Structures are given as C-alpha cells and as structure tokens.
Short mmCIF file of C-alpha atoms and ligand atoms in Angstrom, two decimals:
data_model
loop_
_atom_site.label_atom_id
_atom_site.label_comp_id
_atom_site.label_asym_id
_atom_site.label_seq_id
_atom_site.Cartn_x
_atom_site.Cartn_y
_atom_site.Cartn_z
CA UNK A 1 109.47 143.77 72.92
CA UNK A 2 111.08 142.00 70.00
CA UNK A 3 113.76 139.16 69.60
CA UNK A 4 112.48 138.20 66.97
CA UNK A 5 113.23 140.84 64.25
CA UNK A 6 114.49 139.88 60.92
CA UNK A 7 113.26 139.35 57.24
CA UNK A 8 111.42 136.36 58.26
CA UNK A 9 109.58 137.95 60.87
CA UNK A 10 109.17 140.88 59.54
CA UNK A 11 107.32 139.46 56.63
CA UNK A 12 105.29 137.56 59.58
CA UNK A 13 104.28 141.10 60.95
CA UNK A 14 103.54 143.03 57.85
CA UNK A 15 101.21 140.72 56.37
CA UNK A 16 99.47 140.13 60.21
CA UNK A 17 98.91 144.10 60.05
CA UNK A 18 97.38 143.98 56.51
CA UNK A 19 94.95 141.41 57.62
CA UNK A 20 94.29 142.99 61.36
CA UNK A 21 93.30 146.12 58.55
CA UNK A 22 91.18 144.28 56.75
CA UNK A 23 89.65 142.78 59.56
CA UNK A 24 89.59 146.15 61.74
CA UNK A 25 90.95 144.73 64.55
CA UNK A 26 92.04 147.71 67.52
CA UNK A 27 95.63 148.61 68.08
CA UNK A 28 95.55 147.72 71.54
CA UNK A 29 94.12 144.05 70.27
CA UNK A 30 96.58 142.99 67.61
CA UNK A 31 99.76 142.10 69.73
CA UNK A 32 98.33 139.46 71.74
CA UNK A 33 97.60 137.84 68.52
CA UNK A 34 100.87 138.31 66.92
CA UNK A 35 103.42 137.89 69.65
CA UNK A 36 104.64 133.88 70.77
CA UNK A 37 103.51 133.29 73.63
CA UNK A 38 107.42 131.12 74.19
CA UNK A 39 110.52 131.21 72.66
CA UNK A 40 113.05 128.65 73.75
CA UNK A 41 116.77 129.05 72.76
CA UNK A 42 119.39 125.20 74.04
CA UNK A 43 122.80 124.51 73.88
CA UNK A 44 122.80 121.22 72.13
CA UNK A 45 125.97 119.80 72.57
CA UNK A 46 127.17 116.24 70.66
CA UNK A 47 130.16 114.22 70.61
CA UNK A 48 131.70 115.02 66.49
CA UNK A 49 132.90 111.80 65.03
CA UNK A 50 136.64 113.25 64.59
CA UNK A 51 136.84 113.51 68.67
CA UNK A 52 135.84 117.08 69.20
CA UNK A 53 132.47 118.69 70.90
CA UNK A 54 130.60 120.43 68.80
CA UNK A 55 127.53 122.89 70.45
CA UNK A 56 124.66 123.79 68.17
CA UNK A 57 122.13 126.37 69.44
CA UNK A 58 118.66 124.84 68.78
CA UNK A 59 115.09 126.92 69.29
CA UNK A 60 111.24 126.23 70.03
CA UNK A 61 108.81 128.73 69.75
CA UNK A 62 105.18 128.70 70.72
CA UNK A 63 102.58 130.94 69.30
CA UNK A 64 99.57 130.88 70.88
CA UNK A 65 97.94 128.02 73.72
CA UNK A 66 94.54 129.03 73.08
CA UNK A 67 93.05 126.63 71.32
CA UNK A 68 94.75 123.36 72.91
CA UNK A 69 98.31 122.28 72.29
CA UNK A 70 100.67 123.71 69.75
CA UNK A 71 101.72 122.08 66.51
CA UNK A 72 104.58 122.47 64.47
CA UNK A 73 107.55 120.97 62.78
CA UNK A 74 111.24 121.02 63.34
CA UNK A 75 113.72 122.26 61.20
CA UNK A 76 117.51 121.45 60.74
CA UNK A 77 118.87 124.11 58.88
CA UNK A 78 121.90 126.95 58.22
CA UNK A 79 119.19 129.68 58.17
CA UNK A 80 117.38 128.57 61.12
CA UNK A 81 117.45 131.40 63.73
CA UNK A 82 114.80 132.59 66.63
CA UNK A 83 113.15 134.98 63.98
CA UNK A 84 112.53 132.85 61.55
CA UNK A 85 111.83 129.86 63.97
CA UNK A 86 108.96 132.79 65.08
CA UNK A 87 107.72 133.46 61.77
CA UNK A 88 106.78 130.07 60.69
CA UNK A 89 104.93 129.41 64.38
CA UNK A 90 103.10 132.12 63.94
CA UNK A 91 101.80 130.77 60.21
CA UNK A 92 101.53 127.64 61.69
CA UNK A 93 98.68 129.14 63.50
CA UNK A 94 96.70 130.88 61.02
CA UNK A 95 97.19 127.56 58.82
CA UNK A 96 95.86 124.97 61.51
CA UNK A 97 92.97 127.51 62.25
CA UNK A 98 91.97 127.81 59.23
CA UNK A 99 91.88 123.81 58.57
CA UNK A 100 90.11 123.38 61.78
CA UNK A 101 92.42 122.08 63.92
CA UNK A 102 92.26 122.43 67.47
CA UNK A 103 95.90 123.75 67.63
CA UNK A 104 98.16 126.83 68.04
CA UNK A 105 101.09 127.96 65.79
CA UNK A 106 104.47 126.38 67.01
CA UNK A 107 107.94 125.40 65.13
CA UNK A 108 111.42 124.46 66.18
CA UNK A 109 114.63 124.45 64.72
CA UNK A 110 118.52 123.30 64.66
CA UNK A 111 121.34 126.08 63.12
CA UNK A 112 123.00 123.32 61.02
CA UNK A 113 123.77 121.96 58.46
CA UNK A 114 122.16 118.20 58.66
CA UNK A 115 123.70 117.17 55.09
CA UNK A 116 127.13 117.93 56.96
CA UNK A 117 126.40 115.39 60.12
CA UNK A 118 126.90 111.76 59.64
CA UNK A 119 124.00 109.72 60.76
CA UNK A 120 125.51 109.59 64.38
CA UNK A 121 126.07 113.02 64.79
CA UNK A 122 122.32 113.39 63.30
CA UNK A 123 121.17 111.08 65.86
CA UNK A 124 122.94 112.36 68.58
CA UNK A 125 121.45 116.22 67.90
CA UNK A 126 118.37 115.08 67.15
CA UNK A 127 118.39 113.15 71.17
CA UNK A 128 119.71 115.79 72.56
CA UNK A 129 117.31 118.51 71.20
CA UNK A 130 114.54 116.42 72.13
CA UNK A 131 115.97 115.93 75.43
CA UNK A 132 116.60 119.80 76.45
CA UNK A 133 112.96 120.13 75.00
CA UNK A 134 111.24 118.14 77.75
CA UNK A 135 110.14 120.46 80.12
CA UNK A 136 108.67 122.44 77.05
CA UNK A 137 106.70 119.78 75.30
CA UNK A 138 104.16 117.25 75.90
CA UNK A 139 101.56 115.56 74.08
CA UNK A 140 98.89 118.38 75.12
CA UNK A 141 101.18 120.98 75.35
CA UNK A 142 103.51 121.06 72.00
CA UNK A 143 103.45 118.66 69.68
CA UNK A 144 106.52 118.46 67.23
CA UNK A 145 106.51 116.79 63.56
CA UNK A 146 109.09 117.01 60.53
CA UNK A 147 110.37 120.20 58.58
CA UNK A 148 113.03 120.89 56.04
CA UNK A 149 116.14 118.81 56.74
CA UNK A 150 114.38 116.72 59.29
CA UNK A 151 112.24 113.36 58.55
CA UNK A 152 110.64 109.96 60.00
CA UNK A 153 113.43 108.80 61.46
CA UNK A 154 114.46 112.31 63.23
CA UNK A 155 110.97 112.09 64.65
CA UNK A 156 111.90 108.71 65.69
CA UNK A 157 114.35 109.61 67.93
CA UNK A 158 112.24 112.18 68.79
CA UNK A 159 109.79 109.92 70.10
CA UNK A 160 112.08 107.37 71.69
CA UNK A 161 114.10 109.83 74.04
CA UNK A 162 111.20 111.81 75.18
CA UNK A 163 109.75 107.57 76.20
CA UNK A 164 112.84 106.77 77.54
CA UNK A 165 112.92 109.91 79.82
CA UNK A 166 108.62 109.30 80.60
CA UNK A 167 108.96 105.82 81.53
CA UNK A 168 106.44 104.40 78.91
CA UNK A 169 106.64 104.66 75.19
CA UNK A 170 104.84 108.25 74.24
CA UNK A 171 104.05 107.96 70.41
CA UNK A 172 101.75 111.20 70.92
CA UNK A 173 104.65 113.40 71.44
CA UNK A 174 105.39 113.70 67.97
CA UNK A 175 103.44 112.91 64.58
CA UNK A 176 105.51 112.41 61.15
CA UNK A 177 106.65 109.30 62.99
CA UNK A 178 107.55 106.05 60.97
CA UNK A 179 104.06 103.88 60.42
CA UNK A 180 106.22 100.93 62.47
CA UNK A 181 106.56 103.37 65.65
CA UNK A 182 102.98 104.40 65.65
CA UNK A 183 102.96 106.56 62.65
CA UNK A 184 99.83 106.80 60.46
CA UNK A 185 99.67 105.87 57.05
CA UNK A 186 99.77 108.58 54.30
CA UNK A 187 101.77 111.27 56.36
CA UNK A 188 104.42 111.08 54.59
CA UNK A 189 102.59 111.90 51.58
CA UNK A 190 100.33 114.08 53.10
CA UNK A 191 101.60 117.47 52.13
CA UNK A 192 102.61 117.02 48.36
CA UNK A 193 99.35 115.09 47.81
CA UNK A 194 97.11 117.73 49.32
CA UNK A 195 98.94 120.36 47.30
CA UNK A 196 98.13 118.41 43.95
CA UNK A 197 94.74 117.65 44.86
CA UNK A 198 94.22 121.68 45.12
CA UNK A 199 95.92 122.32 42.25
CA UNK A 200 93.27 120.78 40.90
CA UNK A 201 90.79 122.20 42.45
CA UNK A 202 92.39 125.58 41.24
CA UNK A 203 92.58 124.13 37.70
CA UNK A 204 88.65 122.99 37.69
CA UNK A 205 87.86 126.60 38.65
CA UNK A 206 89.75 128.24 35.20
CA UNK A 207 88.35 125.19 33.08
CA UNK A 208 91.37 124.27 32.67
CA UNK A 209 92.58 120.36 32.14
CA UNK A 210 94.85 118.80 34.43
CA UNK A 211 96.11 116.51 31.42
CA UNK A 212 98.85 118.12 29.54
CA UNK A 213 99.12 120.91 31.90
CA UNK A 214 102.79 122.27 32.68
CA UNK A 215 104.45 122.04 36.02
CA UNK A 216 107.96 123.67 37.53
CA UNK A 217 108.78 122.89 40.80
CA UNK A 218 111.06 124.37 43.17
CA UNK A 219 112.33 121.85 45.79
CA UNK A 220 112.21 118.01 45.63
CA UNK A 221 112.38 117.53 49.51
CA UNK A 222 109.64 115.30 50.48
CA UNK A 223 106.90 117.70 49.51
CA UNK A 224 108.30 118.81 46.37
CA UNK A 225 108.82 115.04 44.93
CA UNK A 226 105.37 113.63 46.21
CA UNK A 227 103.88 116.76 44.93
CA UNK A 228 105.54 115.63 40.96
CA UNK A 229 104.61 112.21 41.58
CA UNK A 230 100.62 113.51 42.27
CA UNK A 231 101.03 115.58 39.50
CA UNK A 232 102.01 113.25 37.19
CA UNK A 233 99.30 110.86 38.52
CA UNK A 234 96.78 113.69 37.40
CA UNK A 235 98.56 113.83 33.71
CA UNK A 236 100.40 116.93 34.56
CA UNK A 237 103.47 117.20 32.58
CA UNK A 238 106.42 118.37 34.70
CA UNK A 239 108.77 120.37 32.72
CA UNK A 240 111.37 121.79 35.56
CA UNK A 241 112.52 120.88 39.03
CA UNK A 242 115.20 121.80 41.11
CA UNK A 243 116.32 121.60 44.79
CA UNK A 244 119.87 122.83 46.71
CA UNK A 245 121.86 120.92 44.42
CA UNK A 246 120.69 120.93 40.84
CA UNK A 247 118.15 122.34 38.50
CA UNK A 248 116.61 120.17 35.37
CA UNK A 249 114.23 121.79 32.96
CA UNK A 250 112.77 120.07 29.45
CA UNK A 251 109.78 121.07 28.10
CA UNK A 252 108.83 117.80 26.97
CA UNK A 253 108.19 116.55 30.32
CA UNK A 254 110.77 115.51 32.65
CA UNK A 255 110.93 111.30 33.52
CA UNK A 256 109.38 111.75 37.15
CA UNK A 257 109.41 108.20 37.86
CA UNK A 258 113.23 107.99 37.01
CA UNK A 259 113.55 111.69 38.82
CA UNK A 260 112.13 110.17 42.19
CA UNK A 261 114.06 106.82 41.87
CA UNK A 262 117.44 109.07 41.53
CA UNK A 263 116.70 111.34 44.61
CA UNK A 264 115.27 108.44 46.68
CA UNK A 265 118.71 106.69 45.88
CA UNK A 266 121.23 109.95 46.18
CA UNK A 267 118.99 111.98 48.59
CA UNK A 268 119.81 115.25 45.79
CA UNK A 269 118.97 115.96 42.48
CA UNK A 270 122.37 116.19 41.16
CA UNK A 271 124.10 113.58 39.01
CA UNK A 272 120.82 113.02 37.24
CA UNK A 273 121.11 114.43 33.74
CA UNK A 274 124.04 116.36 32.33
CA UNK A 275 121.49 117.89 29.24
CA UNK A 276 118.60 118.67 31.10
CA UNK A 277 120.46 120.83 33.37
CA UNK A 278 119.41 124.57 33.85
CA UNK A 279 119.88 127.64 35.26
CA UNK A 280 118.26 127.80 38.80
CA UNK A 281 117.96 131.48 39.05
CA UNK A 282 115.33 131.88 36.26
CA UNK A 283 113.42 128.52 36.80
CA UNK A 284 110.67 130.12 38.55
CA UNK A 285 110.01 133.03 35.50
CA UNK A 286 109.98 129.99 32.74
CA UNK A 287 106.21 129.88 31.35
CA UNK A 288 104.27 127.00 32.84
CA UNK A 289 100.80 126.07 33.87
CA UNK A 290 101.35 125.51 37.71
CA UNK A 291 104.45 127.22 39.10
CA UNK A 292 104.99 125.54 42.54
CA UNK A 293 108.04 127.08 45.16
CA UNK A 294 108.18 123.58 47.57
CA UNK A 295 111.63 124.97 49.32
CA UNK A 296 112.68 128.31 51.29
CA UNK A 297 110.28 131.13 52.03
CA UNK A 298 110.90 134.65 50.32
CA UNK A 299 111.68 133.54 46.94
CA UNK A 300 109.04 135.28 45.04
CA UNK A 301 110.23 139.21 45.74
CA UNK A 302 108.32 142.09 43.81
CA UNK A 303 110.72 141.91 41.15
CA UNK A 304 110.03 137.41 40.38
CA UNK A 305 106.07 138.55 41.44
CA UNK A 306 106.42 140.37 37.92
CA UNK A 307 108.11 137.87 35.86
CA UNK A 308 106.65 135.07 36.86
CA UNK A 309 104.39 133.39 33.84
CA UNK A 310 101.80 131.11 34.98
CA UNK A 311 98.31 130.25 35.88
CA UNK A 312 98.19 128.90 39.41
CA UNK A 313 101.06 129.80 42.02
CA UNK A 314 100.84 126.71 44.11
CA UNK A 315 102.44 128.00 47.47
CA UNK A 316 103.77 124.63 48.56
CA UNK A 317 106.62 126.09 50.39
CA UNK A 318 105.79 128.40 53.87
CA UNK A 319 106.15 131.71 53.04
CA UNK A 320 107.81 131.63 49.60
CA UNK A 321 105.98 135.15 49.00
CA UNK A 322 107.10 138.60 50.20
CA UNK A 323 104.44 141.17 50.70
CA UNK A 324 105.60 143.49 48.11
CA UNK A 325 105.27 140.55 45.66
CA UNK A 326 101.41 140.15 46.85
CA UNK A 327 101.27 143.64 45.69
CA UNK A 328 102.36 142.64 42.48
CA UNK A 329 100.24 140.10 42.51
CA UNK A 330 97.14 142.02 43.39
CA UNK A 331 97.42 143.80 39.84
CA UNK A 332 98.12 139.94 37.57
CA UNK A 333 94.59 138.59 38.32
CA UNK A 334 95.17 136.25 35.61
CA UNK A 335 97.20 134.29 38.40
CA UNK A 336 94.98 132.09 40.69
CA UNK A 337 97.29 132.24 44.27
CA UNK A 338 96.68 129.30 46.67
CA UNK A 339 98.42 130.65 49.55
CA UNK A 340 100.71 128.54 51.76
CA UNK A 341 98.65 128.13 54.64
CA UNK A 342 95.84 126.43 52.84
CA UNK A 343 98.54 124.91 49.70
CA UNK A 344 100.84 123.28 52.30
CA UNK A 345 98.22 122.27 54.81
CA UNK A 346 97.43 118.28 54.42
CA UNK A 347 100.86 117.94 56.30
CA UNK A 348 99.55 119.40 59.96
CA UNK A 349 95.74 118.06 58.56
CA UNK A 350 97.40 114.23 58.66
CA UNK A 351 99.89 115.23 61.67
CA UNK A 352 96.31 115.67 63.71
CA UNK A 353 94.83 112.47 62.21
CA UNK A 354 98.42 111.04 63.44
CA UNK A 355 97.78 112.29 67.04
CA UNK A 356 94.00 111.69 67.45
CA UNK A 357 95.38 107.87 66.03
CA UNK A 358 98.06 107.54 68.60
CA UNK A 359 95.85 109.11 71.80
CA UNK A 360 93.17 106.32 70.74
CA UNK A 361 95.35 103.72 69.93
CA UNK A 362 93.12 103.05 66.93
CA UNK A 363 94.41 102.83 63.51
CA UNK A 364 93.25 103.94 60.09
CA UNK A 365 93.32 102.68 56.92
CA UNK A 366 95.15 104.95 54.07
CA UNK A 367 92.06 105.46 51.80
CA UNK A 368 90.30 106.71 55.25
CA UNK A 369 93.54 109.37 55.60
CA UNK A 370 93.59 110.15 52.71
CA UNK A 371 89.23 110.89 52.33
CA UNK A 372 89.46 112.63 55.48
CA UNK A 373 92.58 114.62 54.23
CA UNK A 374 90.54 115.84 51.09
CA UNK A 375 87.37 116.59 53.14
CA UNK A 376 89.16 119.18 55.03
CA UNK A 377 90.84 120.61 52.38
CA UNK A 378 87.97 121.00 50.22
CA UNK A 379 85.87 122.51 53.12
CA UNK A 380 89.41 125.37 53.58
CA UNK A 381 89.37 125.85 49.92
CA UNK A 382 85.88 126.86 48.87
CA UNK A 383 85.59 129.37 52.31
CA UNK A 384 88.99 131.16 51.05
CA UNK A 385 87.01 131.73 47.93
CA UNK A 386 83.73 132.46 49.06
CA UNK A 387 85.49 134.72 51.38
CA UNK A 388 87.74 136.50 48.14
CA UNK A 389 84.76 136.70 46.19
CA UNK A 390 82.73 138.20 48.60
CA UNK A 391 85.03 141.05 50.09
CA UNK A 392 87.13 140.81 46.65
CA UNK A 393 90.44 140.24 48.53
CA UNK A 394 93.09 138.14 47.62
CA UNK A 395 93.49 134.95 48.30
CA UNK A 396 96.29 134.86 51.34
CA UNK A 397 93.85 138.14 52.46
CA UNK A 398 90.93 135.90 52.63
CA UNK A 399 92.68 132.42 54.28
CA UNK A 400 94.60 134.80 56.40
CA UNK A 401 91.61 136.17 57.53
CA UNK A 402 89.87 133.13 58.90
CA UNK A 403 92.90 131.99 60.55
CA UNK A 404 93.59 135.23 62.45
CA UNK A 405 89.67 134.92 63.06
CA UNK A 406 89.33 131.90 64.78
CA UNK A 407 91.84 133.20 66.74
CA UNK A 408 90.59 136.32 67.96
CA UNK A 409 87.68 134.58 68.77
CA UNK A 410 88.89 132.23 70.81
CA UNK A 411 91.06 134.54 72.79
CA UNK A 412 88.17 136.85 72.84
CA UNK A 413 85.66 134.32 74.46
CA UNK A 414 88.58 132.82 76.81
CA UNK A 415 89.38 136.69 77.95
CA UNK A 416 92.79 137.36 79.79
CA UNK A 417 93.42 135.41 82.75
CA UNK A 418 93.54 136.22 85.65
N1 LIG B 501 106.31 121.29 59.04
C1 LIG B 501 105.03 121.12 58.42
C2 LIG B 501 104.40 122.48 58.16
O1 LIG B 501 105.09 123.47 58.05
C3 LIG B 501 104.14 120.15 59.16
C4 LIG B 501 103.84 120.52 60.58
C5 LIG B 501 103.09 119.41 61.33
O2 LIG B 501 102.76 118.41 60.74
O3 LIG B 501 102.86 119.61 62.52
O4 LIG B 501 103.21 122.60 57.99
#
C-alpha cells in the first residue's frame, strides 16, 4: 500500500521507523501511525490570461483524525507532488502533538509555479482548489493555512469561496487569514519569531550571547525574513541570506532593514547588491553562529551534515535534514539541532490561537499572541531536552518521540472502530 513513495516520503518513513525503534513500538502497530488516513488528488482547471485552459493537478492529504481536526498548510509549488504533499502531513502531526495542539498532521498542495501566474490566474487556482476541496474540509474536519508560495491573501480566497458555497461567511475554515478577514494578529510573524526566540533559548543553553552572534539564512520567504528581522532585534548579526533568486553574504553584517524593504518591494532577493553577491551552493558550509535552512526540505545531505560550521542548526524549514545527515550529526555534538517540528512550530501554535479566535469570535491582543506563543514553545523546548538528556538521544529523536507518543496514545485509548 503506497502512493506515496518518493524522497520526500521516504525520508518521512525512515526517520518514523528510527523513532518507532526507539520507542519499541510492535510491527503490527507502526502503520496505523504512519499511513494518511486521505489523500486527495483535483483537476483544477482556470481560464490562462492568453485565452487558453490550463489544468493543474492539486492534492490534500490527511494524516491522522484522532485527535480532532487536521491542520496544515497549502503549498503552490513545481515540486509539489502526492509524496511529498504526504510527507509534510505526516510531520505536521508529530509537530502539532508535540506543541499540544489538539490536531492531526494534514498539508495540501498546487504543481505550479505561482511566480509564473498573474494575480488572476493566482486567484482563479487558488478558488478553484478551495472549491474541489469542499467536501474534504471543514472547520472541524481540516483546517488549511499558508505554505511556501502561498500567503494571506491565498487564504483569503480560501476563506471567501468556501463562505460563498456555505451560505454564511466561515473565517474558521482557514487560519493565516488577513487580520481584516478575521485573521489574528501576529500570524504572520508567528513562525520566524518563534524560531528566533528558540534560537535563543539554544544560545542561553551554550552561554553563548545573542549580541554579535553570526547568522546565515537560507530562504527569505515569510519565515526566513521575519526570522532576520527577530534576529537582528536580538543583536544577531546576519552575515548571509539567500532565497530562489539570489544569494548575499558579508561578514560584516548584512543591512536587514534595507534587505526586508527590497524583498517586501520586489517579492525576491535579486537586484539588491551587485558586491555582496555569493555563491548559493556553499552558503550553508560558511562558518557562522546560527545556520538557519528557512526554504526546501533535504538540503542538509550527509555530505553538507559534515561541512557545515556552526553552533545551532536552526531547522526553520520542514524537513531540511536527511537521515543520513542526522547520522552525521549524531557524531558533531558540538552542534545544538533544534529540529523542525519544534524550530518551525509558532506558525501552527498561532494558526490554533487563529481558530480558537475565530470559533469564539473573540479577539486578542498581539502581546497576548505573542505571550501565549512563547509559553508553548518554551514548555516543547525544555521536554525535547529533558527527554535528550535523559535517554541521550538526539534532539529530532527526542521531539519526534513525543509527537509519535501522543499519538499512539490517543489511538491506543480510542482503539479501532468498529
Ligand atoms: N505551513 C506551516 C507549517 O508547515 C503552518 C501550518 C499551519 O499554520 O497550519 O507548519
């Protein structure tokens, strides 16, 4: 039984095994956890501005029900396939069980290129994906949010054609919304500004300052650039960033300021700086403090889990680490991991402070976000490393853990119906 074979997935699987090891879970147990529970695959067909119809195969998968609805964002992107669509439910999963939430694993996805759509054609995929997606979703049964190539407004339309088909306007269906549309307030900054705050966390524990510190960053998508602009707020010193389009590196300290006003005006890093420019291929082995992948998953291999020449690998990105390069990384202790699942998780952590907003009608301020936000990250961070000190695991081992946990728990107390 598998559609859903692939590098992505397959990455997925072998580090599920290594925990279901750790954690001694039987054979005959392990794939109820791993396998979705649904896999959606539309035709999304649009009207292309030049006249023609254009068709673009769009996916949902949903990991697991047990614990309530599922959660999960939706991705527009070339790679984007039912594998890898898969893979990130299923870490989805592990990441909102080990914050707490009271959510399974779930993520979507568009093959396309959204850079290549103008905004109609964007709007017009985006409505109709939502719209095949109807009989799938629902407030308590999937709830969508924002991924790579996707954003507030996406999750806009989102909202508004799911209303339009309900009858009444639906801001539940989908969190990452605009603040205007029922949105909360620090979402958008949710992500990069929980992965800071843990990088300092991480930093406290080597007694090491914050002020000074280097920082390279790969990706300045939302995450990536809110995640400089925290940085820099803590007196990090960001010497390289790069996304699809360019790569900067100066190990003075890059203008961040001037580096967000550029992509917030050009949506890309290129066309910033002709001097600063640098080769993108060895930006993550430069020597830095904080080494932070905020893009595509898989892009620390054995061979980069080697070079790589820093203190704390700030796993902003979901899966940006193959399981060969955890090997590697099991034997460079000097490295202090924070593994995506816990790095990246003040996104989902202020998606559910979104939803519990919009099913109360009852808004919060941003300082109340952003407390709660840090609460719940600092309660995930110190059991990952009570949990690695105690067993003397590494750190995904340990976060991994609690997720699958939680979730073995819960299945285990539910048993199978009927
Ligand atoms: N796409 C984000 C993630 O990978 C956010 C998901 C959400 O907010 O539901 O964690």
């Amino acid at each position: 039984m598998d559609i859903y074979s692939g590098p992505v997935f397959d990455m997925a699987r072998t580090q599920f095994h290594r925990i279901a090891d750790y954690l001694e879970v039987p054979a005959d147990e392990r794939d109820r956890l791993l396998y979705p529970k649904r896999a959606i695959a539309v035709a999304c067909p649009i009207h292309a501005d030049d006249g023609t119809l254009k068709v673009f195969q769009g996916f949902r998968v949903q990991h697991h029900l047990t614990l309530g609805p599922t959660k999960g964002g939706t991705r527009f992107a070339p790679s984007v396939d039912i594998g890898e669509v898969a893979a990130l439910a299923v870490w989805m999963s592990w990441k909102c069980a080990l914050a707490g939430l009271p959510y399974g694993g779930a993520k979507g996805g568009v093959t396309v290129d959204p850079y290549a759509l103008s905004l109609r054609e964007l709007e017009a995929l985006s409505r109709r994906y939502m719209q095949e997606m109807i009989p799938f979703v629902g407030p308590h049964t999937d709830v969508m949010a924002p991924d790579m190539g996707t954003n507030e407004q996406v999750m806009a339309w989102f909202m508004d054609t799911y209303s339009m088909y309900q009858g009444q306007t639906v801001t539940e269906i989908v969190t990452g919304k605009p603040v205007a549309t029922g949105g909360t307030l620090g979402r958008r900054e949710a992500t990069g500004r929980g992965v800071a705050y843990l990088v300092e966390r991480a930093m406290d524990r080597l007694g090491a300052p914050m002020t000074g510190a280097t920082a390279i960053i790969q990706g300045f998508g939302n995450v990536g650039s809110i995640t400089a602009a925290s940085l820099a707020a803590r007196g990090v010193k960001v010497i390289g960033v790069s996304d699809h389009t360019a790569c900067y590196f100066d190990a003075k300290g890059l203008d961040v300021p001037a580096l967000l006003r550029h992509a917030a005006a050009t949506g890309k890093l290129a066309g910033f700086s002709n001097e600063l420019a640098a080769d993108p291929a060895t930006l993550l082995a430069r020597k830095c403090d904080i080494l932070i992948p905020a893009a595509l998953e898989r892009v620390i291999d054995a061979g980069m889990a080697a070079r790589i020449d820093c203190r704390v690998l700030a796993e902003a990105a979901n899966g940006p680490t193959t399981p060969d390069a955890d090997e590697v990384l099991a034997q460079r202790p000097d490295i202090f991991v924070i593994p995506d699942i816990l790095c990246n998780a003040g996104g989902v952590i202020v998606s559910y402070f979104e939803w519990v907003q919009d099913l109360q009608q009852f808004f919060w301020d941003e300082a109340e976000v952003n407390d709660r936000l840090y609460r719940v990250l600092q309660r995930a961070f110190v059991q990952v490393l009570d949990r690695a000190g105690r067993d003397k695991v590494a750190h995904r081992t340990a976060a991994m853990a609690i997720g699958v946990a939680k979730v073995r728990d819960a299945k285990k107390a539910r048993g199978l119906f009927p």
